[in-house]
Amino acid sequence: MHVKFYCDLYVSEELKSKKDKIIKKIRANKVQPSVYVLTLASGKQNHLEFYSSVMLKQALFQQAPIFIVGIANGYDDAMFMTKDIAEEVYQKTKDTDIRGYIESRQREFDKERR
């Protein structure tokens, strides 16, 4: 499984103290039933998707690269995080292009690291 994490990874307040451990478990494909991941949507017409990290065990996710934007503590928290991201992007850009904003921030980060 090829996983990349967003440079400004969104993390639920309840999970911040365990962030590094959770990331390590995601990379190792360990089951974490209460952890939900927010990713850039696989289809370009959508911006974000979220699902239980347990889904990462499926064969589909073993083949495709995954860009994780956030980690949330359960389904409800993932919904609220998605809303918060949308509001943040709109406040900063006056636009609703979440995907474009995130990809642009990541490109800037990657460029600075070179």
PDB file of C-alpha atoms in Angstrom:
ATOM      1  CA  MET A   1       0.000   0.000   0.000  1.00  0.00           C
ATOM      2  CA  HIS A   2       1.395   3.393  -1.021  1.00  0.00           C
ATOM      3  CA  VAL A   3       0.275   6.051   1.486  1.00  0.00           C
ATOM      4  CA  LYS A   4       1.202   9.704   1.522  1.00  0.00           C
ATOM      5  CA  PHE A   5       0.137  12.112   4.247  1.00  0.00           C
ATOM      6  CA  TYR A   6      -0.797  15.746   3.679  1.00  0.00           C
ATOM      7  CA  CYS A   7       1.826  18.206   4.908  1.00  0.00           C
ATOM      8  CA  ASP A   8      -0.808  19.975   7.031  1.00  0.00           C
ATOM      9  CA  LEU A   9      -2.511  16.772   8.164  1.00  0.00           C
ATOM     10  CA  TYR A  10      -5.799  17.403   9.938  1.00  0.00           C
ATOM     11  CA  VAL A  11      -6.040  15.404  13.160  1.00  0.00           C
ATOM     12  CA  SER A  12      -8.963  15.117  15.566  1.00  0.00           C
ATOM     13  CA  GLU A  13      -8.306  16.736  18.908  1.00  0.00           C
ATOM     14  CA  GLU A  14      -8.723  13.374  20.673  1.00  0.00           C
ATOM     15  CA  LEU A  15      -6.080  11.768  18.455  1.00  0.00           C
ATOM     16  CA  LYS A  16      -3.373  14.452  18.443  1.00  0.00           C
ATOM     17  CA  SER A  17      -1.381  12.834  21.246  1.00  0.00           C
ATOM     18  CA  LYS A  18      -1.433   9.516  19.332  1.00  0.00           C
ATOM     19  CA  LYS A  19      -0.862  10.978  15.857  1.00  0.00           C
ATOM     20  CA  ASP A  20       2.558   9.416  15.226  1.00  0.00           C
ATOM     21  CA  LYS A  21       1.452   6.007  16.486  1.00  0.00           C
ATOM     22  CA  ILE A  22      -1.680   6.099  14.306  1.00  0.00           C
ATOM     23  CA  ILE A  23       0.335   7.079  11.218  1.00  0.00           C
ATOM     24  CA  LYS A  24       2.780   4.253  11.885  1.00  0.00           C
ATOM     25  CA  LYS A  25      -0.106   1.764  12.179  1.00  0.00           C
ATOM     26  CA  ILE A  26      -1.717   3.042   8.970  1.00  0.00           C
ATOM     27  CA  ARG A  27       1.579   2.606   7.110  1.00  0.00           C
ATOM     28  CA  ALA A  28       1.866  -0.930   8.546  1.00  0.00           C
ATOM     29  CA  ASN A  29      -1.770  -1.606   7.548  1.00  0.00           C
ATOM     30  CA  LYS A  30      -2.782  -2.474  11.128  1.00  0.00           C
ATOM     31  CA  VAL A  31      -6.460  -2.484  12.067  1.00  0.00           C
ATOM     32  CA  GLN A  32      -7.667   0.616  13.944  1.00  0.00           C
ATOM     33  CA  PRO A  33     -11.480   0.389  13.945  1.00  0.00           C
ATOM     34  CA  SER A  34     -12.172   3.790  15.501  1.00  0.00           C
ATOM     35  CA  VAL A  35      -9.819   5.687  13.173  1.00  0.00           C
ATOM     36  CA  TYR A  36     -11.284   7.200  10.019  1.00  0.00           C
ATOM     37  CA  VAL A  37      -9.155   8.612   7.234  1.00  0.00           C
ATOM     38  CA  LEU A  38     -10.039  11.552   5.020  1.00  0.00           C
ATOM     39  CA  THR A  39      -8.489  11.306   1.573  1.00  0.00           C
ATOM     40  CA  LEU A  40      -8.534  13.122  -1.704  1.00  0.00           C
ATOM     41  CA  ALA A  41     -11.329  11.485  -3.651  1.00  0.00           C
ATOM     42  CA  SER A  42     -10.360   8.944  -6.281  1.00  0.00           C
ATOM     43  CA  GLY A  43     -12.585  10.668  -8.849  1.00  0.00           C
ATOM     44  CA  LYS A  44     -11.492  14.150  -9.940  1.00  0.00           C
ATOM     45  CA  GLN A  45     -15.100  15.398  -9.830  1.00  0.00           C
ATOM     46  CA  ASN A  46     -15.137  15.074  -6.019  1.00  0.00           C
ATOM     47  CA  HIS A  47     -12.855  16.579  -3.433  1.00  0.00           C
ATOM     48  CA  LEU A  48     -12.752  14.431  -0.291  1.00  0.00           C
ATOM     49  CA  GLU A  49     -13.806  10.970   0.832  1.00  0.00           C
ATOM     50  CA  PHE A  50     -13.660   9.408   4.245  1.00  0.00           C
ATOM     51  CA  TYR A  51     -13.906   5.857   5.476  1.00  0.00           C
ATOM     52  CA  SER A  52     -12.852   3.613   8.304  1.00  0.00           C
ATOM     53  CA  SER A  53      -9.147   2.803   8.285  1.00  0.00           C
ATOM     54  CA  VAL A  54     -10.256  -0.841   8.380  1.00  0.00           C
ATOM     55  CA  MET A  55     -11.171  -0.401   4.697  1.00  0.00           C
ATOM     56  CA  LEU A  56      -7.471   0.020   3.910  1.00  0.00           C
ATOM     57  CA  LYS A  57      -7.143  -3.759   4.356  1.00  0.00           C
ATOM     58  CA  GLN A  58      -9.151  -4.338   1.159  1.00  0.00           C
ATOM     59  CA  ALA A  59      -7.278  -5.349  -1.976  1.00  0.00           C
ATOM     60  CA  LEU A  60      -8.430  -2.209  -3.807  1.00  0.00           C
ATOM     61  CA  PHE A  61      -6.395  -0.034  -1.449  1.00  0.00           C
ATOM     62  CA  GLN A  62      -3.331  -2.238  -1.727  1.00  0.00           C
ATOM     63  CA  GLN A  63      -2.963  -1.253  -5.397  1.00  0.00           C
ATOM     64  CA  ALA A  64      -3.852   2.445  -5.528  1.00  0.00           C
ATOM     65  CA  PRO A  65      -1.885   5.299  -3.979  1.00  0.00           C
ATOM     66  CA  ILE A  66      -3.725   6.993  -1.119  1.00  0.00           C
ATOM     67  CA  PHE A  67      -3.291  10.630  -0.129  1.00  0.00           C
ATOM     68  CA  ILE A  68      -4.493  11.049   3.446  1.00  0.00           C
ATOM     69  CA  VAL A  69      -5.600  14.563   4.342  1.00  0.00           C
ATOM     70  CA  GLY A  70      -6.895  13.864   7.839  1.00  0.00           C
ATOM     71  CA  ILE A  71      -7.370  11.291  10.569  1.00  0.00           C
ATOM     72  CA  ALA A  72     -10.540  11.396  12.616  1.00  0.00           C
ATOM     73  CA  ASN A  73     -11.903   9.690  15.697  1.00  0.00           C
ATOM     74  CA  GLY A  74     -14.931   7.900  14.246  1.00  0.00           C
ATOM     75  CA  TYR A  75     -17.557   8.574  11.600  1.00  0.00           C
ATOM     76  CA  ASP A  76     -19.143  11.640  13.192  1.00  0.00           C
ATOM     77  CA  ASP A  77     -15.776  13.267  13.735  1.00  0.00           C
ATOM     78  CA  ALA A  78     -14.866  12.578  10.092  1.00  0.00           C
ATOM     79  CA  MET A  79     -18.052  14.346   8.961  1.00  0.00           C
ATOM     80  CA  PHE A  80     -17.302  17.380  11.121  1.00  0.00           C
ATOM     81  CA  MET A  81     -13.679  17.440   9.952  1.00  0.00           C
ATOM     82  CA  THR A  82     -14.827  17.422   6.321  1.00  0.00           C
ATOM     83  CA  LYS A  83     -17.107  20.393   7.047  1.00  0.00           C
ATOM     84  CA  ASP A  84     -14.308  22.210   8.878  1.00  0.00           C
ATOM     85  CA  ILE A  85     -11.900  21.686   5.973  1.00  0.00           C
ATOM     86  CA  ALA A  86     -14.468  23.017   3.490  1.00  0.00           C
ATOM     87  CA  GLU A  87     -15.065  26.095   5.648  1.00  0.00           C
ATOM     88  CA  GLU A  88     -11.333  26.712   6.102  1.00  0.00           C
ATOM     89  CA  VAL A  89     -10.651  26.479   2.370  1.00  0.00           C
ATOM     90  CA  TYR A  90     -13.515  28.855   1.614  1.00  0.00           C
ATOM     91  CA  GLN A  91     -12.339  31.367   4.239  1.00  0.00           C
ATOM     92  CA  LYS A  92      -8.777  31.331   2.873  1.00  0.00           C
ATOM     93  CA  THR A  93      -9.560  31.293  -0.856  1.00  0.00           C
ATOM     94  CA  LYS A  94     -13.181  32.446  -1.242  1.00  0.00           C
ATOM     95  CA  ASP A  95     -13.546  29.340  -3.406  1.00  0.00           C
ATOM     96  CA  THR A  96     -14.802  25.793  -2.877  1.00  0.00           C
ATOM     97  CA  ASP A  97     -11.964  24.001  -4.668  1.00  0.00           C
ATOM     98  CA  ILE A  98     -10.813  21.877  -1.733  1.00  0.00           C
ATOM     99  CA  ARG A  99      -8.817  19.503  -3.915  1.00  0.00           C
ATOM    100  CA  GLY A 100      -7.012  22.350  -5.664  1.00  0.00           C
ATOM    101  CA  TYR A 101      -6.159  24.065  -2.380  1.00  0.00           C
ATOM    102  CA  ILE A 102      -4.777  20.892  -0.787  1.00  0.00           C
ATOM    103  CA  GLU A 103      -2.790  19.879  -3.871  1.00  0.00           C
ATOM    104  CA  SER A 104      -1.349  23.391  -4.151  1.00  0.00           C
ATOM    105  CA  ARG A 105      -0.270  23.440  -0.474  1.00  0.00           C
ATOM    106  CA  GLN A 106       1.335  20.015  -0.872  1.00  0.00           C
ATOM    107  CA  ARG A 107       3.216  21.075  -4.024  1.00  0.00           C
ATOM    108  CA  GLU A 108       4.586  24.137  -2.187  1.00  0.00           C
ATOM    109  CA  PHE A 109       5.661  21.949   0.726  1.00  0.00           C
ATOM    110  CA  ASP A 110       7.326  19.387  -1.546  1.00  0.00           C
ATOM    111  CA  LYS A 111       9.129  22.154  -3.456  1.00  0.00           C
ATOM    112  CA  GLU A 112      10.487  23.671  -0.206  1.00  0.00           C
ATOM    113  CA  ARG A 113      11.811  20.281   0.920  1.00  0.00           C
ATOM    114  CA  ARG A 114      13.925  19.856  -2.239  1.00  0.00           C
TER     115      ARG A 114
END
